[in-house]
Amino acid sequence: MPGFEFFGEEERKHVSDVLDVGVLFRYGFDGQRNGNWKVKEFESKLCEITDSKHALLTSSGTTALSAAIAACGIGAEDEVIVPPFTFVATIEGVLAAGAVPIFAEIDNTLCLDPSKLENFVTERTKAVIVVHMCGAMAHIQEIREFCDKRGIILIEDACQAFGGTYHGKYLGTFGNIGCYSFDAVKLVTCGEGGGIVTNSQDLYLRADAYHDHGHDHIGNDRGLEKHEFIGHNFRASELNAAIGLAQLGKLHEMVAIQRKNKQAIYDGISEIQGIEMRNIPDEEGDSATFVSFMLPNEDTARKAAAELKTAGVDGAFFWYDNNWHYIRKWDHIKKLNSMARLPHRLYPNLPDYENISLPQSDSIMSRTISMQIKLGWSAEDLEIRINQMKEVLSNL
Ligand SMILES: *Cc1c(COP(=O)(O)O)cnc(C)c1O
């Protein structure tokens, strides 16, 4: 997955451009910057790639989510439906807005189950944040339809799925607003960075102002800008954008390599008895940062992960035992009501996350293993890996 495997002259060239003129700020310094607008250039390229009307580069995927949530007018006591399998940043974004995360079930796409959403809706439900986990998509069409019918805002956390598509349309462009991460370990990296895409001018202008202290960015005199609300500093720097710009140019090549590597592993293991491959609604649109599969039960899955490791096959994740990505091990969320929770004091009566019950999600996550796909594997590396995986998975 990581784009840092693919650094080269292009990144150096864009970074040198920035250092040569000495302007790291994304706004102003028109004369000094000698035509270098790396953040703006990144944003127009992001629009072009995703076929979106507006794009904003921010300092991280987390701040992209926060700005998107703020732009949608989500705030104190609103409920936002989220999946229990994600990176905790999704949940932090909701809490930082003073809103309440409501965890709903996932299905075997490893993303929110559209057929179960109804069970989690109340009169306070303001939005759904769908997370396209591990490079591939949710049943996004069904989720879009569900939200449309109910008048609920749809936000896409496509932080792990930049480059993925559903029937040719980019993940992140199905919701009212979509977010990407360009952090140090994502497919396209800026070092740190995040992106917002939307076709709504209104949402774009609000996110744009919110990410820079509420400044409206109208006119050429920064000191005379107006403010309709306060915001934060979630700005991206020219240096981060410079790296990202070079990386964007390599997106299609990187995705193509991942798809080829993933296909080889898929072909190697999918016929093994007891292995069920992850359900991907449009297999061709998978950005292929991971290949994920389910074992028959929790014990076998845990054993498979351990034996892959012993056999020297790195990059296999058993999410159920992982502290970062599944609710079962999120001590900071589970104890949210009892632990010091600076700065999230806005809303005192959060649900009892400690005793939350999501049997369908548990049943899926306790059987799922994901293998990270690398760009740098040689044909030989890949062959050895597939043989080792076959050996382990056929003899559990
Ligand atoms: C990486 C990630 C984020 C946060 O992105 P950062 O750029 O690291 O802040 C949010 N959601 C998901 C699903 C992620 O994987």
mmCIF file of C-alpha atoms and ligand atoms in Angstrom:
data_model
loop_
_atom_site.group_PDB
_atom_site.id
_atom_site.type_symbol
_atom_site.label_atom_id
_atom_site.label_comp_id
_atom_site.label_asym_id
_atom_site.label_seq_id
_atom_site.Cartn_x
_atom_site.Cartn_y
_atom_site.Cartn_z
ATOM 1 C CA MET A 1 0.000 0.000 0.000
ATOM 2 C CA PRO A 2 2.352 2.779 1.022
ATOM 3 C CA GLY A 3 3.247 5.337 -1.643
ATOM 4 C CA PHE A 4 6.549 5.956 0.135
ATOM 5 C CA GLU A 5 7.773 2.820 -1.593
ATOM 6 C CA PHE A 6 7.547 4.809 -4.800
ATOM 7 C CA PHE A 7 9.473 8.006 -3.999
ATOM 8 C CA GLY A 8 11.720 9.294 -6.758
ATOM 9 C CA GLU A 9 12.870 12.327 -8.715
ATOM 10 C CA GLU A 10 9.339 13.705 -9.088
ATOM 11 C CA GLU A 11 8.929 14.222 -5.325
ATOM 12 C CA ARG A 12 12.395 15.824 -5.130
ATOM 13 C CA LYS A 13 11.598 18.197 -7.993
ATOM 14 C CA HIS A 14 8.347 19.483 -6.449
ATOM 15 C CA VAL A 15 9.927 19.848 -2.991
ATOM 16 C CA SER A 16 12.881 21.751 -4.512
ATOM 17 C CA ASP A 17 10.472 24.131 -6.260
ATOM 18 C CA VAL A 18 9.045 25.041 -2.872
ATOM 19 C CA LEU A 19 12.420 25.367 -1.131
ATOM 20 C CA ASP A 20 13.783 27.469 -4.005
ATOM 21 C CA VAL A 21 11.146 30.175 -3.522
ATOM 22 C CA GLY A 22 10.816 29.747 0.238
ATOM 23 C CA VAL A 23 7.011 30.000 0.432
ATOM 24 C CA LEU A 24 5.538 27.266 2.614
ATOM 25 C CA PHE A 25 2.187 28.993 3.160
ATOM 26 C CA ARG A 26 -0.675 28.097 0.846
ATOM 27 C CA TYR A 27 -2.071 31.635 0.638
ATOM 28 C CA GLY A 28 -0.562 34.931 -0.531
ATOM 29 C CA PHE A 29 3.095 35.747 -1.235
ATOM 30 C CA ASP A 30 2.065 35.996 -4.892
ATOM 31 C CA GLY A 31 5.232 37.727 -6.082
ATOM 32 C CA GLN A 32 7.718 35.660 -4.126
ATOM 33 C CA ARG A 33 6.321 32.263 -5.021
ATOM 34 C CA ASN A 34 7.154 32.563 -8.699
ATOM 35 C CA GLY A 35 4.056 30.692 -9.860
ATOM 36 C CA ASN A 36 4.356 27.858 -7.331
ATOM 37 C CA TRP A 37 0.947 27.009 -5.880
ATOM 38 C CA LYS A 38 1.438 23.399 -4.817
ATOM 39 C CA VAL A 39 -1.643 23.133 -2.592
ATOM 40 C CA LYS A 40 -3.886 24.694 -5.221
ATOM 41 C CA GLU A 41 -2.379 22.516 -7.918
ATOM 42 C CA PHE A 42 -2.932 19.423 -5.769
ATOM 43 C CA GLU A 43 -6.561 20.419 -5.264
ATOM 44 C CA SER A 44 -7.262 20.900 -8.956
ATOM 45 C CA LYS A 45 -5.624 17.584 -9.729
ATOM 46 C CA LEU A 46 -7.733 15.911 -7.030
ATOM 47 C CA CYS A 47 -10.867 17.386 -8.658
ATOM 48 C CA GLU A 48 -9.757 16.093 -12.023
ATOM 49 C CA ILE A 49 -8.954 12.557 -10.832
ATOM 50 C CA THR A 50 -12.137 12.118 -8.804
ATOM 51 C CA ASP A 51 -14.337 14.117 -11.192
ATOM 52 C CA SER A 52 -15.426 16.396 -8.336
ATOM 53 C CA LYS A 53 -16.355 20.056 -8.566
ATOM 54 C CA HIS A 54 -14.446 21.061 -5.434
ATOM 55 C CA ALA A 55 -11.475 19.746 -3.479
ATOM 56 C CA LEU A 56 -9.676 20.947 -0.372
ATOM 57 C CA LEU A 57 -6.303 19.742 0.887
ATOM 58 C CA THR A 58 -6.038 19.700 4.687
ATOM 59 C CA SER A 59 -3.355 18.802 7.214
ATOM 60 C CA SER A 60 -4.617 15.223 7.747
ATOM 61 C CA GLY A 61 -7.434 12.785 7.084
ATOM 62 C CA THR A 62 -8.601 13.429 10.640
ATOM 63 C CA THR A 63 -8.872 17.174 10.067
ATOM 64 C CA ALA A 64 -10.532 16.530 6.702
ATOM 65 C CA LEU A 65 -13.222 14.555 8.565
ATOM 66 C CA SER A 66 -13.603 17.276 11.195
ATOM 67 C CA ALA A 67 -13.945 20.013 8.567
ATOM 68 C CA ALA A 68 -16.425 17.905 6.575
ATOM 69 C CA ILE A 69 -18.515 17.224 9.684
ATOM 70 C CA ALA A 70 -18.483 20.930 10.595
ATOM 71 C CA ALA A 71 -19.380 21.928 7.023
ATOM 72 C CA CYS A 72 -22.427 19.654 7.206
ATOM 73 C CA GLY A 73 -23.616 21.560 10.273
ATOM 74 C CA ILE A 74 -23.355 18.520 12.552
ATOM 75 C CA GLY A 75 -23.047 19.529 16.187
ATOM 76 C CA ALA A 76 -24.030 19.036 19.791
ATOM 77 C CA GLU A 77 -26.346 16.099 20.457
ATOM 78 C CA ASP A 78 -26.763 15.125 16.803
ATOM 79 C CA GLU A 79 -26.291 11.400 16.243
ATOM 80 C CA VAL A 80 -23.976 10.098 13.564
ATOM 81 C CA ILE A 81 -24.035 6.438 12.523
ATOM 82 C CA VAL A 82 -20.539 4.971 12.189
ATOM 83 C CA PRO A 83 -19.042 1.501 11.730
ATOM 84 C CA PRO A 84 -17.200 -0.284 14.564
ATOM 85 C CA PHE A 85 -14.420 -1.297 12.133
ATOM 86 C CA THR A 86 -12.488 1.811 11.092
ATOM 87 C CA PHE A 87 -9.626 3.922 12.351
ATOM 88 C CA VAL A 88 -10.602 5.800 15.509
ATOM 89 C CA ALA A 89 -10.214 9.145 13.685
ATOM 90 C CA THR A 90 -13.722 8.657 12.273
ATOM 91 C CA ILE A 91 -15.106 8.558 15.801
ATOM 92 C CA GLU A 92 -12.905 11.417 17.012
ATOM 93 C CA GLY A 93 -14.296 13.638 14.268
ATOM 94 C CA VAL A 94 -17.848 13.041 15.469
ATOM 95 C CA LEU A 95 -16.952 13.575 19.141
ATOM 96 C CA ALA A 96 -14.941 16.720 18.400
ATOM 97 C CA ALA A 97 -18.097 18.204 16.862
ATOM 98 C CA GLY A 98 -19.974 17.500 20.100
ATOM 99 C CA ALA A 99 -22.067 14.880 18.330
ATOM 100 C CA VAL A 100 -22.722 11.275 19.354
ATOM 101 C CA PRO A 101 -21.259 8.302 17.476
ATOM 102 C CA ILE A 102 -23.776 5.468 17.105
ATOM 103 C CA PHE A 103 -22.157 2.189 16.113
ATOM 104 C CA ALA A 104 -24.019 0.083 13.550
ATOM 105 C CA GLU A 105 -23.353 -3.393 12.163
ATOM 106 C CA ILE A 106 -20.978 -4.176 9.317
ATOM 107 C CA ASP A 107 -21.472 -6.954 6.766
ATOM 108 C CA ASN A 108 -19.029 -9.138 4.852
ATOM 109 C CA THR A 109 -17.902 -6.119 2.799
ATOM 110 C CA LEU A 110 -16.204 -5.151 6.130
ATOM 111 C CA CYS A 111 -18.183 -1.883 5.871
ATOM 112 C CA LEU A 112 -21.594 -0.706 7.138
ATOM 113 C CA ASP A 113 -24.451 -3.089 6.379
ATOM 114 C CA PRO A 114 -27.164 -1.088 4.552
ATOM 115 C CA SER A 115 -29.860 -3.591 5.553
ATOM 116 C CA LYS A 116 -29.170 -2.954 9.262
ATOM 117 C CA LEU A 117 -28.952 0.860 9.220
ATOM 118 C CA GLU A 118 -32.643 1.291 9.937
ATOM 119 C CA ASN A 119 -32.189 -0.297 13.393
ATOM 120 C CA PHE A 120 -29.846 2.488 14.450
ATOM 121 C CA VAL A 121 -31.782 5.512 13.225
ATOM 122 C CA THR A 122 -33.516 7.797 15.736
ATOM 123 C CA GLU A 123 -35.077 11.212 15.381
ATOM 124 C CA ARG A 124 -31.674 12.704 16.225
ATOM 125 C CA THR A 125 -29.797 10.924 13.421
ATOM 126 C CA LYS A 126 -28.161 13.610 11.328
ATOM 127 C CA ALA A 127 -25.625 11.701 9.257
ATOM 128 C CA VAL A 128 -24.086 8.374 8.319
ATOM 129 C CA ILE A 129 -20.328 8.110 7.933
ATOM 130 C CA VAL A 130 -19.557 5.138 5.741
ATOM 131 C CA VAL A 131 -15.937 3.979 5.875
ATOM 132 C CA HIS A 132 -14.537 2.135 2.862
ATOM 133 C CA MET A 133 -12.139 -0.071 4.792
ATOM 134 C CA CYS A 134 -8.978 -1.753 3.585
ATOM 135 C CA GLY A 135 -9.065 -0.250 0.117
ATOM 136 C CA ALA A 136 -12.495 -1.427 -1.045
ATOM 137 C CA MET A 137 -16.085 -0.302 -0.974
ATOM 138 C CA ALA A 138 -19.231 -0.669 1.057
ATOM 139 C CA HIS A 139 -22.565 -1.364 -0.629
ATOM 140 C CA ILE A 140 -22.368 2.334 -1.394
ATOM 141 C CA GLN A 141 -25.322 2.542 -3.777
ATOM 142 C CA GLU A 142 -27.704 1.030 -1.212
ATOM 143 C CA ILE A 143 -26.340 3.246 1.557
ATOM 144 C CA ARG A 144 -26.729 6.332 -0.652
ATOM 145 C CA GLU A 145 -30.339 5.362 -1.386
ATOM 146 C CA PHE A 146 -31.069 4.743 2.279
ATOM 147 C CA CYS A 147 -29.738 8.182 3.263
ATOM 148 C CA ASP A 148 -31.573 9.935 0.414
ATOM 149 C CA LYS A 149 -34.857 8.345 1.377
ATOM 150 C CA ARG A 150 -34.470 9.359 5.019
ATOM 151 C CA GLY A 151 -33.028 12.842 4.372
ATOM 152 C CA ILE A 152 -29.827 11.860 6.204
ATOM 153 C CA ILE A 153 -26.450 13.371 5.259
ATOM 154 C CA LEU A 154 -23.919 10.882 3.882
ATOM 155 C CA ILE A 155 -20.226 11.447 4.585
ATOM 156 C CA GLU A 156 -17.663 9.063 3.100
ATOM 157 C CA ASP A 157 -14.497 8.271 4.996
ATOM 158 C CA ALA A 158 -12.502 7.039 2.020
ATOM 159 C CA CYS A 159 -9.219 7.601 3.876
ATOM 160 C CA GLN A 160 -8.121 4.043 3.131
ATOM 161 C CA ALA A 161 -9.654 3.794 -0.310
ATOM 162 C CA PHE A 162 -8.277 6.636 -2.419
ATOM 163 C CA GLY A 163 -7.980 5.315 -5.960
ATOM 164 C CA GLY A 164 -10.826 2.827 -5.504
ATOM 165 C CA THR A 165 -13.967 3.121 -7.634
ATOM 166 C CA TYR A 166 -17.463 1.683 -7.748
ATOM 167 C CA HIS A 167 -18.567 1.076 -11.350
ATOM 168 C CA GLY A 168 -16.002 3.623 -12.489
ATOM 169 C CA LYS A 169 -16.943 6.396 -10.037
ATOM 170 C CA TYR A 170 -14.422 7.289 -7.337
ATOM 171 C CA LEU A 171 -15.088 6.259 -3.754
ATOM 172 C CA GLY A 172 -15.504 9.498 -1.825
ATOM 173 C CA THR A 173 -17.813 10.995 -4.469
ATOM 174 C CA PHE A 174 -21.044 9.159 -3.590
ATOM 175 C CA GLY A 175 -21.805 11.068 -0.402
ATOM 176 C CA ASN A 176 -22.592 14.731 0.165
ATOM 177 C CA ILE A 177 -18.916 15.059 0.975
ATOM 178 C CA GLY A 178 -15.963 12.650 0.984
ATOM 179 C CA CYS A 179 -12.654 12.498 2.839
ATOM 180 C CA TYR A 180 -9.239 11.033 1.994
ATOM 181 C CA SER A 181 -6.061 10.583 3.999
ATOM 182 C CA PHE A 182 -2.617 11.193 2.541
ATOM 183 C CA ASP A 183 -0.728 10.337 5.728
ATOM 184 C CA ALA A 184 2.668 8.652 5.798
ATOM 185 C CA VAL A 185 1.398 5.078 5.312
ATOM 186 C CA LYS A 186 -1.450 5.598 2.875
ATOM 187 C CA LEU A 187 -1.301 4.817 -0.842
ATOM 188 C CA VAL A 188 -0.819 8.434 -1.918
ATOM 189 C CA THR A 189 1.146 10.279 0.743
ATOM 190 C CA CYS A 190 1.884 13.928 1.445
ATOM 191 C CA GLY A 191 3.822 12.945 4.596
ATOM 192 C CA GLU A 192 0.764 14.229 6.447
ATOM 193 C CA GLY A 193 -2.337 15.385 4.614
ATOM 194 C CA GLY A 194 -6.019 14.874 3.978
ATOM 195 C CA GLY A 195 -8.474 15.701 1.239
ATOM 196 C CA ILE A 196 -12.107 16.701 0.974
ATOM 197 C CA VAL A 197 -14.140 16.381 -2.216
ATOM 198 C CA THR A 198 -17.687 17.532 -2.862
ATOM 199 C CA ASN A 199 -19.924 18.762 -5.659
ATOM 200 C CA SER A 200 -21.677 21.184 -3.316
ATOM 201 C CA GLN A 201 -20.268 24.698 -3.458
ATOM 202 C CA ASP A 202 -21.904 25.485 -0.150
ATOM 203 C CA LEU A 203 -20.249 22.558 1.665
ATOM 204 C CA TYR A 204 -16.920 23.356 0.032
ATOM 205 C CA LEU A 205 -16.981 27.023 1.085
ATOM 206 C CA ARG A 206 -17.865 26.092 4.659
ATOM 207 C CA ALA A 207 -15.155 23.429 4.889
ATOM 208 C CA ASP A 208 -12.668 25.809 3.284
ATOM 209 C CA ALA A 209 -13.428 28.579 5.795
ATOM 210 C CA TYR A 210 -13.571 26.197 8.767
ATOM 211 C CA HIS A 211 -10.135 24.736 7.984
ATOM 212 C CA ASP A 212 -8.595 28.237 8.191
ATOM 213 C CA HIS A 213 -10.116 29.939 11.271
ATOM 214 C CA GLY A 214 -13.346 30.794 9.464
ATOM 215 C CA HIS A 215 -11.667 33.159 6.963
ATOM 216 C CA ASP A 216 -13.841 33.443 3.867
ATOM 217 C CA HIS A 217 -10.867 33.750 1.461
ATOM 218 C CA ILE A 218 -12.601 36.453 -0.564
ATOM 219 C CA GLY A 219 -10.432 39.294 -1.868
ATOM 220 C CA ASN A 220 -6.669 39.702 -1.843
ATOM 221 C CA ASP A 221 -6.201 41.338 1.548
ATOM 222 C CA ARG A 222 -5.993 38.615 4.241
ATOM 223 C CA GLY A 223 -6.543 41.233 6.939
ATOM 224 C CA LEU A 224 -9.942 42.194 5.549
ATOM 225 C CA GLU A 225 -11.472 38.728 5.253
ATOM 226 C CA LYS A 226 -14.865 38.141 6.857
ATOM 227 C CA HIS A 227 -15.885 35.316 9.183
ATOM 228 C CA GLU A 228 -19.280 33.699 9.508
ATOM 229 C CA PHE A 229 -18.080 31.250 12.144
ATOM 230 C CA ILE A 230 -14.919 30.263 13.958
ATOM 231 C CA GLY A 231 -12.829 27.324 12.837
ATOM 232 C CA HIS A 232 -9.422 25.794 13.280
ATOM 233 C CA ASN A 233 -6.063 25.665 11.614
ATOM 234 C CA PHE A 234 -6.272 22.531 9.492
ATOM 235 C CA ARG A 235 -4.239 23.981 6.601
ATOM 236 C CA ALA A 236 -1.887 21.959 4.417
ATOM 237 C CA SER A 237 1.580 23.330 3.720
ATOM 238 C CA GLU A 238 3.178 23.779 0.315
ATOM 239 C CA LEU A 239 5.840 21.208 1.230
ATOM 240 C CA ASN A 240 3.339 18.468 2.020
ATOM 241 C CA ALA A 241 1.401 19.290 -1.139
ATOM 242 C CA ALA A 242 4.615 19.127 -3.178
ATOM 243 C CA ILE A 243 5.211 15.513 -2.162
ATOM 244 C CA GLY A 244 1.556 14.676 -2.717
ATOM 245 C CA LEU A 245 1.506 16.240 -6.144
ATOM 246 C CA ALA A 246 4.286 13.933 -7.309
ATOM 247 C CA GLN A 247 2.453 10.995 -5.730
ATOM 248 C CA LEU A 248 -0.853 11.844 -7.436
ATOM 249 C CA GLY A 249 0.942 11.503 -10.756
ATOM 250 C CA LYS A 250 1.721 7.886 -9.834
ATOM 251 C CA LEU A 251 -1.719 6.908 -8.553
ATOM 252 C CA HIS A 252 -2.848 4.867 -11.543
ATOM 253 C CA GLU A 253 0.457 3.054 -11.802
ATOM 254 C CA MET A 254 0.465 2.235 -8.079
ATOM 255 C CA VAL A 255 -3.123 0.976 -8.146
ATOM 256 C CA ALA A 256 -2.367 -1.177 -11.195
ATOM 257 C CA ILE A 257 0.586 -2.834 -9.416
ATOM 258 C CA GLN A 258 -1.505 -3.473 -6.303
ATOM 259 C CA ARG A 259 -4.323 -4.982 -8.344
ATOM 260 C CA LYS A 260 -1.935 -7.333 -10.096
ATOM 261 C CA ASN A 261 -0.323 -8.401 -6.798
ATOM 262 C CA LYS A 262 -3.683 -8.800 -5.102
ATOM 263 C CA GLN A 263 -5.056 -10.870 -7.978
ATOM 264 C CA ALA A 264 -2.124 -13.272 -7.733
ATOM 265 C CA ILE A 265 -2.750 -13.829 -4.005
ATOM 266 C CA TYR A 266 -6.494 -14.063 -4.580
ATOM 267 C CA ASP A 267 -5.999 -16.738 -7.241
ATOM 268 C CA GLY A 268 -3.578 -18.577 -4.951
ATOM 269 C CA ILE A 269 -5.819 -18.835 -1.890
ATOM 270 C CA SER A 270 -9.466 -18.334 -2.836
ATOM 271 C CA GLU A 271 -10.084 -21.990 -3.703
ATOM 272 C CA ILE A 272 -8.664 -23.312 -0.434
ATOM 273 C CA GLN A 273 -11.309 -25.134 1.584
ATOM 274 C CA GLY A 274 -12.687 -23.035 4.432
ATOM 275 C CA ILE A 275 -11.510 -19.694 3.001
ATOM 276 C CA GLU A 276 -14.186 -17.144 2.141
ATOM 277 C CA MET A 277 -12.983 -14.049 0.322
ATOM 278 C CA ARG A 278 -14.254 -10.628 1.393
ATOM 279 C CA ASN A 279 -17.349 -9.493 -0.475
ATOM 280 C CA ILE A 280 -16.387 -6.596 -2.745
ATOM 281 C CA PRO A 281 -19.442 -5.127 -4.524
ATOM 282 C CA ASP A 282 -17.318 -4.105 -7.539
ATOM 283 C CA GLU A 283 -14.189 -6.249 -7.523
ATOM 284 C CA GLU A 284 -12.668 -4.283 -10.434
ATOM 285 C CA GLY A 285 -12.824 -1.055 -8.456
ATOM 286 C CA ASP A 286 -10.844 -2.381 -5.480
ATOM 287 C CA SER A 287 -7.796 -0.157 -4.898
ATOM 288 C CA ALA A 288 -6.244 -3.423 -3.679
ATOM 289 C CA THR A 289 -4.259 -2.101 -0.739
ATOM 290 C CA PHE A 290 -5.243 -5.320 1.068
ATOM 291 C CA VAL A 291 -6.590 -8.748 0.307
ATOM 292 C CA SER A 292 -9.031 -9.836 3.016
ATOM 293 C CA PHE A 293 -10.565 -13.238 3.743
ATOM 294 C CA MET A 294 -12.605 -15.007 6.394
ATOM 295 C CA LEU A 295 -11.839 -18.289 8.144
ATOM 296 C CA PRO A 296 -14.580 -20.603 9.472
ATOM 297 C CA ASN A 297 -14.279 -19.455 13.114
ATOM 298 C CA GLU A 298 -12.377 -17.268 15.562
ATOM 299 C CA ASP A 299 -9.916 -19.930 16.736
ATOM 300 C CA THR A 300 -8.912 -20.870 13.209
ATOM 301 C CA ALA A 301 -8.490 -17.223 12.243
ATOM 302 C CA ARG A 302 -6.283 -16.478 15.237
ATOM 303 C CA LYS A 303 -4.272 -19.612 14.532
ATOM 304 C CA ALA A 304 -3.885 -18.682 10.849
ATOM 305 C CA ALA A 305 -2.575 -15.222 11.740
ATOM 306 C CA ALA A 306 -0.049 -16.678 14.181
ATOM 307 C CA GLU A 307 1.124 -19.369 11.779
ATOM 308 C CA LEU A 308 1.520 -16.912 8.907
ATOM 309 C CA LYS A 309 3.761 -14.880 11.162
ATOM 310 C CA THR A 310 5.790 -17.911 12.210
ATOM 311 C CA ALA A 311 6.187 -18.871 8.557
ATOM 312 C CA GLY A 312 7.695 -15.426 7.913
ATOM 313 C CA VAL A 313 4.734 -14.028 5.959
ATOM 314 C CA ASP A 314 4.544 -10.429 7.191
ATOM 315 C CA GLY A 315 1.692 -7.925 6.828
ATOM 316 C CA ALA A 316 -1.203 -10.179 7.929
ATOM 317 C CA PHE A 317 -3.625 -8.427 10.298
ATOM 318 C CA PHE A 318 -6.135 -10.169 12.574
ATOM 319 C CA TRP A 319 -8.190 -7.068 13.331
ATOM 320 C CA TYR A 320 -10.206 -8.642 16.133
ATOM 321 C CA ASP A 321 -7.143 -8.645 18.415
ATOM 322 C CA ASN A 322 -5.795 -5.320 17.085
ATOM 323 C CA ASN A 323 -6.053 -2.240 19.314
ATOM 324 C CA TRP A 324 -6.391 0.270 16.503
ATOM 325 C CA HIS A 325 -9.172 -0.701 14.174
ATOM 326 C CA TYR A 326 -12.007 -2.576 15.851
ATOM 327 C CA ILE A 327 -14.196 -1.461 18.725
ATOM 328 C CA ARG A 328 -13.518 -4.578 20.808
ATOM 329 C CA LYS A 329 -10.100 -3.234 21.794
ATOM 330 C CA TRP A 330 -10.802 0.508 21.831
ATOM 331 C CA ASP A 331 -10.287 1.171 25.522
ATOM 332 C CA HIS A 332 -10.483 4.939 24.978
ATOM 333 C CA ILE A 333 -13.930 4.676 23.386
ATOM 334 C CA LYS A 334 -15.230 1.972 25.699
ATOM 335 C CA LYS A 335 -14.335 3.979 28.784
ATOM 336 C CA LEU A 336 -15.391 7.303 27.326
ATOM 337 C CA ASN A 337 -18.021 7.862 29.962
ATOM 338 C CA SER A 338 -15.671 7.204 32.866
ATOM 339 C CA MET A 339 -12.209 8.315 31.782
ATOM 340 C CA ALA A 340 -10.837 11.844 31.598
ATOM 341 C CA ARG A 341 -12.003 12.780 28.178
ATOM 342 C CA LEU A 342 -10.505 16.109 27.401
ATOM 343 C CA PRO A 343 -11.460 17.836 25.229
ATOM 344 C CA HIS A 344 -14.714 15.994 24.554
ATOM 345 C CA ARG A 345 -16.721 17.335 27.450
ATOM 346 C CA LEU A 346 -19.435 18.825 25.315
ATOM 347 C CA TYR A 347 -21.839 15.968 25.592
ATOM 348 C CA PRO A 348 -22.164 14.329 28.992
ATOM 349 C CA ASN A 349 -24.543 11.467 28.238
ATOM 350 C CA LEU A 350 -22.920 9.241 25.711
ATOM 351 C CA PRO A 351 -24.218 5.709 25.161
ATOM 352 C CA ASP A 352 -22.664 2.876 27.151
ATOM 353 C CA TYR A 353 -19.938 1.945 24.693
ATOM 354 C CA GLU A 354 -18.399 -0.472 27.200
ATOM 355 C CA ASN A 355 -21.272 -2.910 26.831
ATOM 356 C CA ILE A 356 -22.162 -2.326 23.241
ATOM 357 C CA SER A 357 -23.439 -5.407 21.437
ATOM 358 C CA LEU A 358 -22.752 -5.889 17.735
ATOM 359 C CA PRO A 359 -22.992 -9.668 17.223
ATOM 360 C CA GLN A 360 -22.923 -9.578 13.432
ATOM 361 C CA SER A 361 -19.792 -7.399 13.349
ATOM 362 C CA ASP A 362 -18.102 -9.576 15.986
ATOM 363 C CA SER A 363 -18.887 -12.684 14.002
ATOM 364 C CA ILE A 364 -17.287 -11.198 10.875
ATOM 365 C CA MET A 365 -14.280 -9.506 12.462
ATOM 366 C CA SER A 366 -13.409 -12.526 14.615
ATOM 367 C CA ARG A 367 -12.907 -14.529 11.407
ATOM 368 C CA THR A 368 -11.247 -11.920 9.165
ATOM 369 C CA ILE A 369 -7.609 -11.593 8.185
ATOM 370 C CA SER A 370 -6.278 -8.872 5.891
ATOM 371 C CA MET A 371 -2.951 -9.052 4.120
ATOM 372 C CA GLN A 372 -1.344 -5.786 3.134
ATOM 373 C CA ILE A 373 -0.340 -5.570 -0.535
ATOM 374 C CA LYS A 374 3.045 -3.998 -1.208
ATOM 375 C CA LEU A 375 4.118 -2.163 -4.336
ATOM 376 C CA GLY A 376 7.719 -3.312 -4.120
ATOM 377 C CA TRP A 377 7.260 -7.096 -4.192
ATOM 378 C CA SER A 378 9.211 -8.811 -6.963
ATOM 379 C CA ALA A 379 7.623 -11.683 -8.899
ATOM 380 C CA GLU A 380 9.754 -14.021 -6.802
ATOM 381 C CA ASP A 381 8.718 -12.416 -3.473
ATOM 382 C CA LEU A 382 5.129 -12.829 -4.503
ATOM 383 C CA GLU A 383 5.510 -16.446 -5.518
ATOM 384 C CA ILE A 384 7.213 -17.362 -2.237
ATOM 385 C CA ARG A 385 4.513 -15.516 -0.297
ATOM 386 C CA ILE A 386 1.671 -17.258 -2.118
ATOM 387 C CA ASN A 387 3.235 -20.678 -1.583
ATOM 388 C CA GLN A 388 3.698 -19.997 2.122
ATOM 389 C CA MET A 389 0.133 -18.746 2.453
ATOM 390 C CA LYS A 390 -1.209 -21.827 0.657
ATOM 391 C CA GLU A 391 0.814 -24.084 2.909
ATOM 392 C CA VAL A 392 -0.419 -22.414 6.112
ATOM 393 C CA LEU A 393 -4.050 -21.929 5.079
ATOM 394 C CA SER A 394 -4.472 -25.467 3.727
ATOM 395 C CA ASN A 395 -3.262 -27.083 6.947
ATOM 396 C CA LEU A 396 -5.115 -25.312 9.747
HETATM 397 C C1 LIG B 1 -5.848 6.956 8.125
HETATM 398 C C2 LIG B 1 -7.279 7.040 8.412
HETATM 399 C C3 LIG B 1 -7.888 8.207 8.906
HETATM 400 C C4 LIG B 1 -7.109 9.390 9.391
HETATM 401 O O1 LIG B 1 -6.189 9.903 8.525
HETATM 402 P P1 LIG B 1 -4.902 10.689 9.063
HETATM 403 O O2 LIG B 1 -4.428 11.348 7.804
HETATM 404 O O3 LIG B 1 -3.927 9.683 9.588
HETATM 405 O O4 LIG B 1 -5.343 11.670 10.074
HETATM 406 C C5 LIG B 1 -9.260 8.230 9.046
HETATM 407 N N1 LIG B 1 -10.021 7.169 8.745
HETATM 408 C C6 LIG B 1 -9.479 6.028 8.294
HETATM 409 C C7 LIG B 1 -10.387 4.888 7.957
HETATM 410 C C8 LIG B 1 -8.099 5.911 8.135
HETATM 411 O O5 LIG B 1 -7.570 4.758 7.729
#
